[in-house]
mmCIF file of C-alpha atoms in Angstrom:
data_model
loop_
_atom_site.group_PDB
_atom_site.id
_atom_site.type_symbol
_atom_site.label_atom_id
_atom_site.label_comp_id
_atom_site.label_asym_id
_atom_site.label_seq_id
_atom_site.Cartn_x
_atom_site.Cartn_y
_atom_site.Cartn_z
ATOM 1 C CA UNK Y 751 42.260 -42.819 -35.951
ATOM 2 C CA UNK Y 752 38.589 -43.037 -34.756
ATOM 3 C CA UNK Y 753 36.215 -41.234 -32.110
ATOM 4 C CA UNK Y 754 36.678 -44.142 -29.781
ATOM 5 C CA UNK Y 755 40.508 -44.157 -30.297
ATOM 6 C CA UNK Y 756 41.716 -40.395 -30.428
ATOM 7 C CA UNK Y 757 44.979 -41.087 -28.828
ATOM 8 C CA UNK Y 758 46.000 -44.029 -31.523
ATOM 9 C CA UNK Y 759 49.080 -41.833 -32.679
ATOM 10 C CA UNK Y 760 50.241 -41.580 -28.927
ATOM 11 C CA UNK Y 761 52.802 -43.874 -27.693
ATOM 12 C CA UNK Y 762 53.325 -43.938 -23.847
ATOM 13 C CA UNK Y 763 56.063 -45.830 -21.891
ATOM 14 C CA UNK Y 764 55.187 -45.820 -18.069
ATOM 15 C CA UNK Y 765 57.660 -46.469 -15.449
ATOM 16 C CA UNK Y 766 55.018 -45.742 -12.402
ATOM 17 C CA UNK Y 767 54.208 -48.069 -9.683
ATOM 18 C CA UNK Y 768 50.967 -47.924 -7.618
ATOM 19 C CA UNK Y 769 47.877 -45.906 -7.962
ATOM 20 C CA UNK Y 770 48.486 -42.359 -9.710
ATOM 21 C CA UNK Y 771 50.333 -43.317 -12.728
ATOM 22 C CA UNK Y 772 48.500 -46.273 -13.311
ATOM 23 C CA UNK Y 773 45.638 -44.166 -13.139
ATOM 24 C CA UNK Y 774 46.933 -41.311 -15.284
ATOM 25 C CA UNK Y 775 48.310 -44.080 -18.091
ATOM 26 C CA UNK Y 776 44.778 -46.273 -17.861
ATOM 27 C CA UNK Y 777 42.937 -42.596 -18.736
ATOM 28 C CA UNK Y 778 45.478 -42.623 -21.863
ATOM 29 C CA UNK Y 779 45.318 -46.149 -22.576
ATOM 30 C CA UNK Y 780 41.177 -46.028 -22.318
ATOM 31 C CA UNK Y 781 41.209 -43.336 -25.129
ATOM 32 C CA UNK Y 782 43.514 -45.207 -27.093
ATOM 33 C CA UNK Y 783 47.134 -44.666 -26.135
ATOM 34 C CA UNK Y 784 49.585 -47.150 -26.752
ATOM 35 C CA UNK Y 785 50.640 -47.523 -22.993
ATOM 36 C CA UNK Y 786 53.489 -49.765 -22.054
ATOM 37 C CA UNK Y 787 54.281 -50.628 -18.945
ATOM 38 C CA UNK Y 788 57.738 -50.940 -18.326
ATOM 39 C CA UNK Y 789 58.237 -53.340 -15.212
ATOM 40 C CA UNK Y 790 60.924 -54.770 -12.934
ATOM 41 C CA UNK Y 791 61.724 -58.567 -14.216
ATOM 42 C CA UNK Y 792 60.431 -61.290 -11.912
ATOM 43 C CA UNK Y 793 58.223 -58.807 -9.359
ATOM 44 C CA UNK Y 794 56.783 -56.112 -11.702
ATOM 45 C CA UNK Y 795 54.784 -53.066 -10.665
ATOM 46 C CA UNK Y 796 54.196 -54.077 -6.931
ATOM 47 C CA UNK Y 797 50.413 -52.791 -7.510
ATOM 48 C CA UNK Y 798 49.718 -56.684 -8.977
ATOM 49 C CA UNK Y 799 50.137 -57.397 -5.051
ATOM 50 C CA UNK Y 800 48.028 -55.097 -3.383
ATOM 51 C CA UNK Y 801 45.276 -57.054 -1.548
ATOM 52 C CA UNK Y 802 42.602 -58.267 -2.144
ATOM 53 C CA UNK Y 803 43.829 -60.768 -4.833
ATOM 54 C CA UNK Y 804 41.367 -61.993 -7.327
ATOM 55 C CA UNK Y 805 42.267 -64.363 -10.526
ATOM 56 C CA UNK Y 806 45.923 -64.093 -9.847
ATOM 57 C CA UNK Y 807 46.503 -60.234 -9.386
ATOM 58 C CA UNK Y 808 45.080 -57.206 -6.917
ATOM 59 C CA UNK Y 809 41.687 -55.943 -7.810
ATOM 60 C CA UNK Y 810 43.656 -52.767 -8.492
ATOM 61 C CA UNK Y 811 45.884 -54.169 -11.043
ATOM 62 C CA UNK Y 812 42.499 -55.307 -12.972
ATOM 63 C CA UNK Y 813 40.920 -52.103 -12.493
ATOM 64 C CA UNK Y 814 43.929 -49.827 -13.349
ATOM 65 C CA UNK Y 815 46.067 -51.410 -15.976
ATOM 66 C CA UNK Y 816 43.469 -52.587 -18.408
ATOM 67 C CA UNK Y 817 44.345 -51.579 -22.062
ATOM 68 C CA UNK Y 818 47.951 -51.573 -21.368
ATOM 69 C CA UNK Y 819 51.130 -53.990 -22.530
ATOM 70 C CA UNK Y 820 53.733 -55.163 -20.301
ATOM 71 C CA UNK Y 821 57.388 -55.743 -20.862
ATOM 72 C CA UNK Y 822 60.110 -56.747 -18.147
ATOM 73 C CA UNK Y 823 63.341 -54.547 -18.735
ATOM 74 C CA UNK Y 824 65.974 -54.283 -15.774
ATOM 75 C CA UNK Y 825 66.804 -50.771 -15.967
ATOM 76 C CA UNK Y 826 69.807 -51.356 -13.725
ATOM 77 C CA UNK Y 827 71.511 -53.592 -16.269
ATOM 78 C CA UNK Y 828 73.285 -52.202 -19.306
ATOM 79 C CA UNK Y 829 71.197 -54.455 -21.728
ATOM 80 C CA UNK Y 830 68.020 -53.206 -19.947
ATOM 81 C CA UNK Y 831 69.167 -49.643 -20.044
ATOM 82 C CA UNK Y 832 70.296 -49.952 -23.436
ATOM 83 C CA UNK Y 833 66.613 -51.195 -24.831
ATOM 84 C CA UNK Y 834 64.746 -48.956 -22.768
ATOM 85 C CA UNK Y 835 66.863 -45.896 -24.590
ATOM 86 C CA UNK Y 836 65.799 -47.418 -27.891
ATOM 87 C CA UNK Y 837 62.186 -47.786 -26.562
ATOM 88 C CA UNK Y 838 62.098 -43.948 -25.370
ATOM 89 C CA UNK Y 839 63.206 -42.705 -28.710
ATOM 90 C CA UNK Y 840 59.997 -43.943 -30.338
ATOM 91 C CA UNK Y 841 57.569 -42.718 -27.341
ATOM 92 C CA UNK Y 842 55.884 -39.470 -26.946
ATOM 93 C CA UNK Y 843 55.328 -39.563 -23.243
ATOM 94 C CA UNK Y 844 57.272 -40.788 -20.233
ATOM 95 C CA UNK Y 845 55.713 -41.572 -16.773
ATOM 96 C CA UNK Y 846 57.261 -42.279 -13.940
ATOM 97 C CA UNK Y 847 56.536 -41.887 -9.950
ATOM 98 C CA UNK Y 848 59.820 -42.550 -8.055
ATOM 99 C CA UNK Y 849 60.845 -39.933 -5.521
ATOM 100 C CA UNK Y 850 62.495 -37.024 -6.839
ATOM 101 C CA UNK Y 851 66.121 -37.809 -7.858
ATOM 102 C CA UNK Y 852 65.715 -41.508 -7.557
ATOM 103 C CA UNK Y 853 66.295 -42.530 -11.226
ATOM 104 C CA UNK Y 854 69.330 -40.293 -11.324
ATOM 105 C CA UNK Y 855 70.658 -42.299 -8.546
ATOM 106 C CA UNK Y 856 70.309 -45.818 -10.429
ATOM 107 C CA UNK Y 857 71.599 -44.363 -13.302
ATOM 108 C CA UNK Y 858 69.007 -43.154 -15.433
ATOM 109 C CA UNK Y 859 69.270 -39.361 -16.020
ATOM 110 C CA UNK Y 860 65.903 -38.220 -17.214
ATOM 111 C CA UNK Y 861 67.690 -34.773 -17.783
ATOM 112 C CA UNK Y 862 70.169 -36.195 -20.281
ATOM 113 C CA UNK Y 863 66.856 -38.540 -21.886
ATOM 114 C CA UNK Y 864 65.282 -35.064 -22.422
ATOM 115 C CA UNK Y 865 68.099 -33.308 -24.095
ATOM 116 C CA UNK Y 866 68.540 -36.476 -26.562
ATOM 117 C CA UNK Y 867 64.466 -35.984 -27.102
ATOM 118 C CA UNK Y 868 63.728 -32.813 -26.896
ATOM 119 C CA UNK Y 869 59.749 -33.562 -28.105
ATOM 120 C CA UNK Y 870 59.350 -36.013 -25.324
ATOM 121 C CA UNK Y 871 57.254 -35.296 -22.740
ATOM 122 C CA UNK Y 872 58.436 -36.632 -19.164
ATOM 123 C CA UNK Y 873 55.338 -36.768 -16.687
ATOM 124 C CA UNK Y 874 56.787 -36.810 -12.905
ATOM 125 C CA UNK Y 875 54.052 -37.887 -10.249
ATOM 126 C CA UNK Y 876 55.453 -37.922 -6.535
ATOM 127 C CA UNK Y 877 53.841 -37.708 -3.420
ATOM 128 C CA UNK Y 878 55.134 -34.066 -2.509
ATOM 129 C CA UNK Y 879 56.435 -32.881 -5.708
ATOM 130 C CA UNK Y 880 60.054 -32.309 -7.097
ATOM 131 C CA UNK Y 881 60.784 -29.219 -5.001
ATOM 132 C CA UNK Y 882 59.929 -27.961 -1.171
ATOM 133 C CA UNK Y 883 61.108 -29.462 2.464
ATOM 134 C CA UNK Y 884 58.842 -32.642 1.931
ATOM 135 C CA UNK Y 885 59.738 -33.688 -1.224
ATOM 136 C CA UNK Y 886 61.967 -36.571 -0.263
ATOM 137 C CA UNK Y 887 59.317 -37.738 2.294
ATOM 138 C CA UNK Y 888 58.233 -41.130 1.708
ATOM 139 C CA UNK Y 889 54.279 -41.076 0.507
ATOM 140 C CA UNK Y 890 51.875 -43.828 0.770
ATOM 141 C CA UNK Y 891 48.065 -42.436 -0.268
ATOM 142 C CA UNK Y 892 46.589 -41.057 3.125
ATOM 143 C CA UNK Y 893 49.692 -39.545 4.514
ATOM 144 C CA UNK Y 894 49.667 -37.469 1.374
ATOM 145 C CA UNK Y 895 45.934 -36.630 2.207
ATOM 146 C CA UNK Y 896 46.656 -35.847 5.952
ATOM 147 C CA UNK Y 897 49.422 -33.394 5.278
ATOM 148 C CA UNK Y 898 47.129 -31.745 2.720
ATOM 149 C CA UNK Y 899 44.328 -31.250 5.265
ATOM 150 C CA UNK Y 900 41.559 -33.462 3.459
ATOM 151 C CA UNK Y 901 41.631 -36.808 4.993
ATOM 152 C CA UNK Y 902 37.967 -37.842 6.493
ATOM 153 C CA UNK Y 903 38.966 -38.882 10.354
ATOM 154 C CA UNK Y 904 36.601 -40.891 12.385
ATOM 155 C CA UNK Y 905 37.131 -39.736 16.070
ATOM 156 C CA UNK Y 906 34.244 -40.007 18.875
ATOM 157 C CA UNK Y 907 36.527 -39.112 21.527
ATOM 158 C CA UNK Y 908 35.483 -42.503 22.949
ATOM 159 C CA UNK Y 909 37.987 -44.905 20.731
ATOM 160 C CA UNK Y 910 41.135 -44.531 18.962
ATOM 161 C CA UNK Y 911 40.825 -42.267 16.038
ATOM 162 C CA UNK Y 912 40.756 -43.946 12.527
ATOM 163 C CA UNK Y 913 40.795 -43.185 9.119
ATOM 164 C CA UNK Y 914 37.145 -43.548 7.335
ATOM 165 C CA UNK Y 915 37.959 -45.883 4.072
ATOM 166 C CA UNK Y 916 35.039 -44.843 2.338
ATOM 167 C CA UNK Y 917 37.020 -44.297 -1.045
ATOM 168 C CA UNK Y 918 39.323 -46.919 -0.426
ATOM 169 C CA UNK Y 919 41.936 -44.967 -2.055
ATOM 170 C CA UNK Y 920 43.406 -41.263 -1.220
ATOM 171 C CA UNK Y 921 42.202 -38.211 -2.907
ATOM 172 C CA UNK Y 922 45.661 -36.961 -3.525
ATOM 173 C CA UNK Y 923 46.527 -39.983 -5.634
ATOM 174 C CA UNK Y 924 43.392 -39.975 -7.415
ATOM 175 C CA UNK Y 925 43.514 -36.370 -8.324
ATOM 176 C CA UNK Y 926 46.971 -36.474 -9.479
ATOM 177 C CA UNK Y 927 46.138 -39.444 -11.823
ATOM 178 C CA UNK Y 928 43.655 -37.040 -13.248
ATOM 179 C CA UNK Y 929 45.699 -33.914 -13.408
ATOM 180 C CA UNK Y 930 48.441 -36.028 -15.049
ATOM 181 C CA UNK Y 931 46.642 -37.370 -17.743
ATOM 182 C CA UNK Y 932 45.092 -33.821 -18.462
ATOM 183 C CA UNK Y 933 48.769 -32.093 -18.277
ATOM 184 C CA UNK Y 934 49.982 -34.803 -20.861
ATOM 185 C CA UNK Y 935 47.385 -34.408 -23.371
ATOM 186 C CA UNK Y 936 47.964 -30.616 -23.309
ATOM 187 C CA UNK Y 937 52.123 -31.035 -23.333
ATOM 188 C CA UNK Y 938 51.893 -33.614 -26.109
ATOM 189 C CA UNK Y 939 49.854 -30.883 -28.150
ATOM 190 C CA UNK Y 940 52.124 -28.371 -27.439
ATOM 191 C CA UNK Y 941 55.094 -30.378 -28.267
ATOM 192 C CA UNK Y 942 53.670 -31.555 -31.698
ATOM 193 C CA UNK Y 943 53.183 -27.852 -32.492
ATOM 194 C CA UNK Y 944 56.239 -26.672 -31.452
ATOM 195 C CA UNK Y 945 58.630 -29.725 -31.229
ATOM 196 C CA UNK Y 946 59.204 -29.003 -27.996
ATOM 197 C CA UNK Y 947 58.025 -31.498 -25.119
ATOM 198 C CA UNK Y 948 58.067 -30.730 -21.301
ATOM 199 C CA UNK Y 949 58.734 -31.892 -17.736
ATOM 200 C CA UNK Y 950 55.502 -32.100 -15.657
ATOM 201 C CA UNK Y 951 55.784 -32.102 -12.093
ATOM 202 C CA UNK Y 952 52.754 -33.793 -10.794
ATOM 203 C CA UNK Y 953 52.442 -34.046 -6.803
ATOM 204 C CA UNK Y 954 49.930 -35.947 -5.023
ATOM 205 C CA UNK Y 955 49.816 -33.176 -2.355
ATOM 206 C CA UNK Y 956 49.363 -30.459 -4.516
ATOM 207 C CA UNK Y 957 46.228 -32.253 -6.189
ATOM 208 C CA UNK Y 958 45.087 -32.786 -2.489
ATOM 209 C CA UNK Y 959 45.385 -29.265 -1.665
ATOM 210 C CA UNK Y 960 43.677 -27.837 -4.982
ATOM 211 C CA UNK Y 961 41.057 -30.111 -4.190
ATOM 212 C CA UNK Y 962 40.521 -28.070 -1.033
ATOM 213 C CA UNK Y 963 40.852 -24.702 -2.472
ATOM 214 C CA UNK Y 964 37.485 -22.969 -1.102
ATOM 215 C CA UNK Y 965 38.533 -23.835 2.713
ATOM 216 C CA UNK Y 966 41.986 -22.769 1.989
ATOM 217 C CA UNK Y 967 40.831 -19.319 0.241
ATOM 218 C CA UNK Y 968 38.321 -18.492 2.891
ATOM 219 C CA UNK Y 969 40.619 -19.202 5.595
ATOM 220 C CA UNK Y 970 43.622 -17.197 4.160
ATOM 221 C CA UNK Y 971 40.850 -14.393 3.088
ATOM 222 C CA UNK Y 972 38.772 -14.350 6.603
ATOM 223 C CA UNK Y 973 41.196 -16.219 9.177
ATOM 224 C CA UNK Y 974 38.020 -18.270 9.767
ATOM 225 C CA UNK Y 975 37.262 -21.664 8.805
ATOM 226 C CA UNK Y 976 34.403 -22.501 6.168
ATOM 227 C CA UNK Y 977 32.767 -24.363 9.043
ATOM 228 C CA UNK Y 978 32.984 -21.241 11.993
ATOM 229 C CA UNK Y 979 31.469 -18.889 9.604
ATOM 230 C CA UNK Y 980 28.712 -21.581 8.659
ATOM 231 C CA UNK Y 981 27.445 -22.991 11.903
ATOM 232 C CA UNK Y 982 25.832 -26.403 12.131
ATOM 233 C CA UNK Y 983 23.910 -25.746 8.922
ATOM 234 C CA UNK Y 984 21.111 -27.839 8.970
ATOM 235 C CA UNK Y 985 19.788 -27.328 6.011
ATOM 236 C CA UNK Y 986 22.955 -29.430 4.319
ATOM 237 C CA UNK Y 987 23.532 -32.064 6.620
ATOM 238 C CA UNK Y 988 23.263 -35.940 7.487
ATOM 239 C CA UNK Y 989 20.274 -37.500 9.073
ATOM 240 C CA UNK Y 990 19.511 -40.646 10.444
ATOM 241 C CA UNK Y 991 16.174 -42.660 9.142
ATOM 242 C CA UNK Y 992 13.927 -45.011 10.501
ATOM 243 C CA UNK Y 993 15.779 -48.463 9.291
ATOM 244 C CA UNK Y 994 19.175 -46.897 10.993
ATOM 245 C CA UNK Y 995 20.432 -45.384 7.305
ATOM 246 C CA UNK Y 996 21.371 -42.269 6.565
ATOM 247 C CA UNK Y 997 20.090 -39.260 4.204
ATOM 248 C CA UNK Y 998 21.957 -36.112 3.276
ATOM 249 C CA UNK Y 999 19.798 -33.006 2.928
ATOM 250 C CA UNK Y 1000 20.937 -30.110 1.224
ATOM 251 C CA UNK Y 1001 18.031 -27.880 0.827
ATOM 252 C CA UNK Y 1002 20.185 -24.886 1.019
ATOM 253 C CA UNK Y 1003 18.001 -23.317 -1.919
ATOM 254 C CA UNK Y 1004 14.685 -21.441 -1.142
ATOM 255 C CA UNK Y 1005 12.960 -23.438 -3.847
ATOM 256 C CA UNK Y 1006 14.032 -26.782 -2.473
ATOM 257 C CA UNK Y 1007 13.045 -26.127 0.970
ATOM 258 C CA UNK Y 1008 9.905 -24.874 -0.027
ATOM 259 C CA UNK Y 1009 8.939 -27.683 -2.001
ATOM 260 C CA UNK Y 1010 10.301 -30.058 1.082
ATOM 261 C CA UNK Y 1011 8.150 -28.283 3.510
ATOM 262 C CA UNK Y 1012 5.309 -28.786 1.385
ATOM 263 C CA UNK Y 1013 6.140 -32.282 1.014
ATOM 264 C CA UNK Y 1014 5.916 -33.332 4.392
ATOM 265 C CA UNK Y 1015 3.349 -31.401 5.020
ATOM 266 C CA UNK Y 1016 4.406 -28.833 6.994
ATOM 267 C CA UNK Y 1017 4.738 -25.299 5.693
ATOM 268 C CA UNK Y 1018 4.759 -23.488 8.769
ATOM 269 C CA UNK Y 1019 8.709 -24.221 8.512
ATOM 270 C CA UNK Y 1020 9.185 -21.806 5.676
ATOM 271 C CA UNK Y 1021 9.197 -19.305 8.774
ATOM 272 C CA UNK Y 1022 12.818 -20.853 9.778
ATOM 273 C CA UNK Y 1023 14.371 -19.315 6.329
ATOM 274 C CA UNK Y 1024 16.636 -17.089 7.989
ATOM 275 C CA UNK Y 1025 18.133 -15.392 4.681
ATOM 276 C CA UNK Y 1026 17.345 -12.623 2.372
ATOM 277 C CA UNK Y 1027 19.385 -13.892 -0.364
ATOM 278 C CA UNK Y 1028 19.486 -17.263 -2.414
ATOM 279 C CA UNK Y 1029 21.401 -19.574 -0.178
ATOM 280 C CA UNK Y 1030 20.478 -20.536 4.047
ATOM 281 C CA UNK Y 1031 22.294 -23.239 5.692
ATOM 282 C CA UNK Y 1032 19.699 -22.470 8.598
ATOM 283 C CA UNK Y 1033 20.244 -21.919 12.251
ATOM 284 C CA UNK Y 1034 21.446 -24.403 14.762
ATOM 285 C CA UNK Y 1035 18.057 -25.108 16.044
ATOM 286 C CA UNK Y 1036 16.436 -26.178 12.914
ATOM 287 C CA UNK Y 1037 17.937 -29.662 13.390
ATOM 288 C CA UNK Y 1038 16.371 -30.586 16.625
ATOM 289 C CA UNK Y 1039 12.993 -30.000 14.562
ATOM 290 C CA UNK Y 1040 14.312 -32.031 11.347
ATOM 291 C CA UNK Y 1041 15.593 -35.064 13.061
ATOM 292 C CA UNK Y 1042 12.389 -36.758 14.347
ATOM 293 C CA UNK Y 1043 11.064 -35.909 10.664
ATOM 294 C CA UNK Y 1044 13.627 -37.894 9.025
ATOM 295 C CA UNK Y 1045 13.525 -40.557 11.664
ATOM 296 C CA UNK Y 1046 9.758 -41.479 10.729
ATOM 297 C CA UNK Y 1047 10.866 -43.047 7.222
ATOM 298 C CA UNK Y 1048 13.506 -45.195 5.735
ATOM 299 C CA UNK Y 1049 16.160 -44.130 3.575
ATOM 300 C CA UNK Y 1050 15.066 -45.382 0.355
ATOM 301 C CA UNK Y 1051 11.644 -43.609 0.957
ATOM 302 C CA UNK Y 1052 13.147 -40.592 1.341
ATOM 303 C CA UNK Y 1053 15.451 -41.298 -1.714
ATOM 304 C CA UNK Y 1054 12.199 -41.550 -3.814
ATOM 305 C CA UNK Y 1055 10.621 -38.421 -2.005
ATOM 306 C CA UNK Y 1056 13.379 -36.246 -3.138
ATOM 307 C CA UNK Y 1057 12.715 -37.458 -6.600
ATOM 308 C CA UNK Y 1058 9.153 -36.989 -6.514
ATOM 309 C CA UNK Y 1059 9.294 -33.808 -4.532
ATOM 310 C CA UNK Y 1060 12.132 -32.114 -6.930
ATOM 311 C CA UNK Y 1061 14.473 -31.609 -3.865
ATOM 312 C CA UNK Y 1062 18.184 -31.726 -3.493
ATOM 313 C CA UNK Y 1063 18.736 -34.634 -0.931
ATOM 314 C CA UNK Y 1064 19.444 -38.299 -1.245
ATOM 315 C CA UNK Y 1065 20.328 -41.683 0.971
ATOM 316 C CA UNK Y 1066 24.169 -42.353 2.011
ATOM 317 C CA UNK Y 1067 25.125 -45.382 -0.285
ATOM 318 C CA UNK Y 1068 27.925 -47.991 0.733
ATOM 319 C CA UNK Y 1069 29.202 -50.336 -2.255
ATOM 320 C CA UNK Y 1070 26.831 -53.236 -1.125
ATOM 321 C CA UNK Y 1071 23.644 -51.190 -2.120
ATOM 322 C CA UNK Y 1072 25.332 -49.181 -4.852
ATOM 323 C CA UNK Y 1073 25.989 -52.175 -6.832
ATOM 324 C CA UNK Y 1074 22.086 -53.253 -6.672
ATOM 325 C CA UNK Y 1075 20.746 -50.208 -7.908
ATOM 326 C CA UNK Y 1076 18.878 -49.655 -11.359
ATOM 327 C CA UNK Y 1077 20.787 -46.503 -12.058
ATOM 328 C CA UNK Y 1078 24.309 -47.635 -12.110
ATOM 329 C CA UNK Y 1079 22.947 -50.577 -14.313
ATOM 330 C CA UNK Y 1080 21.451 -48.189 -16.524
ATOM 331 C CA UNK Y 1081 24.310 -45.697 -16.899
ATOM 332 C CA UNK Y 1082 26.276 -48.786 -18.127
ATOM 333 C CA UNK Y 1083 29.466 -47.897 -15.660
ATOM 334 C CA UNK Y 1084 30.087 -51.404 -14.441
ATOM 335 C CA UNK Y 1085 30.371 -54.827 -16.451
ATOM 336 C CA UNK Y 1086 31.127 -58.284 -15.480
ATOM 337 C CA UNK Y 1087 34.387 -59.158 -15.734
ATOM 338 C CA UNK Y 1088 35.666 -62.728 -17.396
ATOM 339 C CA UNK Y 1089 35.180 -65.604 -15.230
ATOM 340 C CA UNK Y 1090 36.993 -65.452 -12.189
ATOM 341 C CA UNK Y 1091 38.187 -61.941 -12.627
ATOM 342 C CA UNK Y 1092 36.568 -58.783 -10.900
ATOM 343 C CA UNK Y 1093 34.001 -56.592 -12.499
ATOM 344 C CA UNK Y 1094 35.371 -53.447 -14.669
ATOM 345 C CA UNK Y 1095 34.379 -50.289 -13.556
ATOM 346 C CA UNK Y 1096 34.525 -48.027 -17.006
ATOM 347 C CA UNK Y 1097 35.802 -44.551 -17.327
ATOM 348 C CA UNK Y 1098 32.799 -42.056 -16.317
ATOM 349 C CA UNK Y 1099 33.635 -40.278 -19.662
ATOM 350 C CA UNK Y 1100 30.841 -41.471 -22.067
ATOM 351 C CA UNK Y 1101 29.507 -40.625 -25.881
ATOM 352 C CA UNK Y 1102 26.043 -39.157 -25.151
ATOM 353 C CA UNK Y 1103 24.961 -39.980 -28.827
ATOM 354 C CA UNK Y 1104 25.972 -43.905 -28.758
ATOM 355 C CA UNK Y 1105 25.971 -44.474 -25.192
ATOM 356 C CA UNK Y 1106 29.724 -46.015 -25.088
ATOM 357 C CA UNK Y 1107 31.942 -45.330 -22.520
ATOM 358 C CA UNK Y 1108 35.421 -44.624 -23.108
ATOM 359 C CA UNK Y 1109 37.619 -47.940 -22.491
ATOM 360 C CA UNK Y 1110 34.763 -50.067 -23.423
ATOM 361 C CA UNK Y 1111 36.080 -53.399 -24.932
ATOM 362 C CA UNK Y 1112 39.853 -52.970 -24.053
ATOM 363 C CA UNK Y 1113 41.900 -55.470 -23.365
ATOM 364 C CA UNK Y 1114 42.190 -56.667 -19.825
ATOM 365 C CA UNK Y 1115 45.139 -56.060 -17.526
ATOM 366 C CA UNK Y 1116 48.287 -57.810 -18.895
ATOM 367 C CA UNK Y 1117 50.422 -60.476 -17.315
ATOM 368 C CA UNK Y 1118 54.234 -59.217 -16.452
ATOM 369 C CA UNK Y 1119 56.443 -58.986 -19.362
ATOM 370 C CA UNK Y 1120 53.663 -60.589 -21.647
ATOM 371 C CA UNK Y 1121 53.940 -58.300 -24.331
ATOM 372 C CA UNK Y 1122 57.769 -57.862 -24.632
ATOM 373 C CA UNK Y 1123 58.451 -59.614 -28.334
ATOM 374 C CA UNK Y 1124 55.160 -57.708 -29.796
ATOM 375 C CA UNK Y 1125 56.054 -54.496 -28.286
ATOM 376 C CA UNK Y 1126 60.026 -54.406 -29.355
ATOM 377 C CA UNK Y 1127 58.907 -55.648 -33.040
ATOM 378 C CA UNK Y 1128 56.397 -52.700 -33.253
ATOM 379 C CA UNK Y 1129 58.167 -49.786 -31.716
ATOM 380 C CA UNK Y 1130 61.794 -51.212 -32.859
ATOM 381 C CA UNK Y 1131 60.914 -53.108 -35.976
ATOM 382 C CA UNK Y 1132 62.846 -56.233 -34.700
ATOM 383 C CA UNK Y 1133 62.472 -59.670 -36.031
#
């Protein structure tokens, strides 16, 4: 086991479909775990078919299933279920993302699996959790965010409201994948210490709600939303620039606001600071003063000013602009893919001393069932 592969002694069977389970198991694979996707013969995880298709499979499949191996098992057949039971006896972790109770309806009793293998960690990822009035509600990404109160909505009151697609994924799905990976590692550690595994109930909705923890706590404690208490907040707001771009201005600490005022040659604006403390979001009228100031220069010019003046602020990026940014290249977060394949976005975890990122050099996402013979040989010692 090396620092690059700290989870090399962990075996994971991944029965999940779509983003949350795939992200969780990819996090484990990036750290060296042996992750085997158990997929439906002929179709596989339909994450493979989510558009756009590049290199014969979905971009999502390329991004989230790298570093894993794939076997095709029909878990509705006696032979497929028998093969699965042999494999799960060798596994440390089982990940699944069916609706609560669905596997039992199909003949795979997870309670019975855990009784046979008490050290096994089972991670069940679902839209709304294993309990509660919404547990059986079908879920796809954004409806989990909507019910958690975190879905960005574009609604100008004139055209039909629409979802903001800036993230291209739901917050709940992303957060659930991260929470699942973290919880799995903790549960495996506990299982190896005590001999007793765990059944983890990871809800995408729970994950989205928890991300909005401050708004929930403020509403519960005060009866008012954060927006109602804060007001318009011109010192933490978006402004239009001369090239029709946007910058986020975030000078809510006095030292940053002071540097900004000096930088633009307007020290007189320091009288607009209303707080007796360290933080101030500004009074509503201040926006009328700041809007024409930001409109004098381009977004990239403001980005450089914020760097030069040591002020919290930035231009608002989109993926097209981001791809050309030197900071992205310097960080080594994105590397070119093989010919005909999309680029690889590496894990955000980076070793500072070497500059290497977790997941560097992992095998590309597998073809459906491509690793069946090798996995059965290595896990079950078959010939």
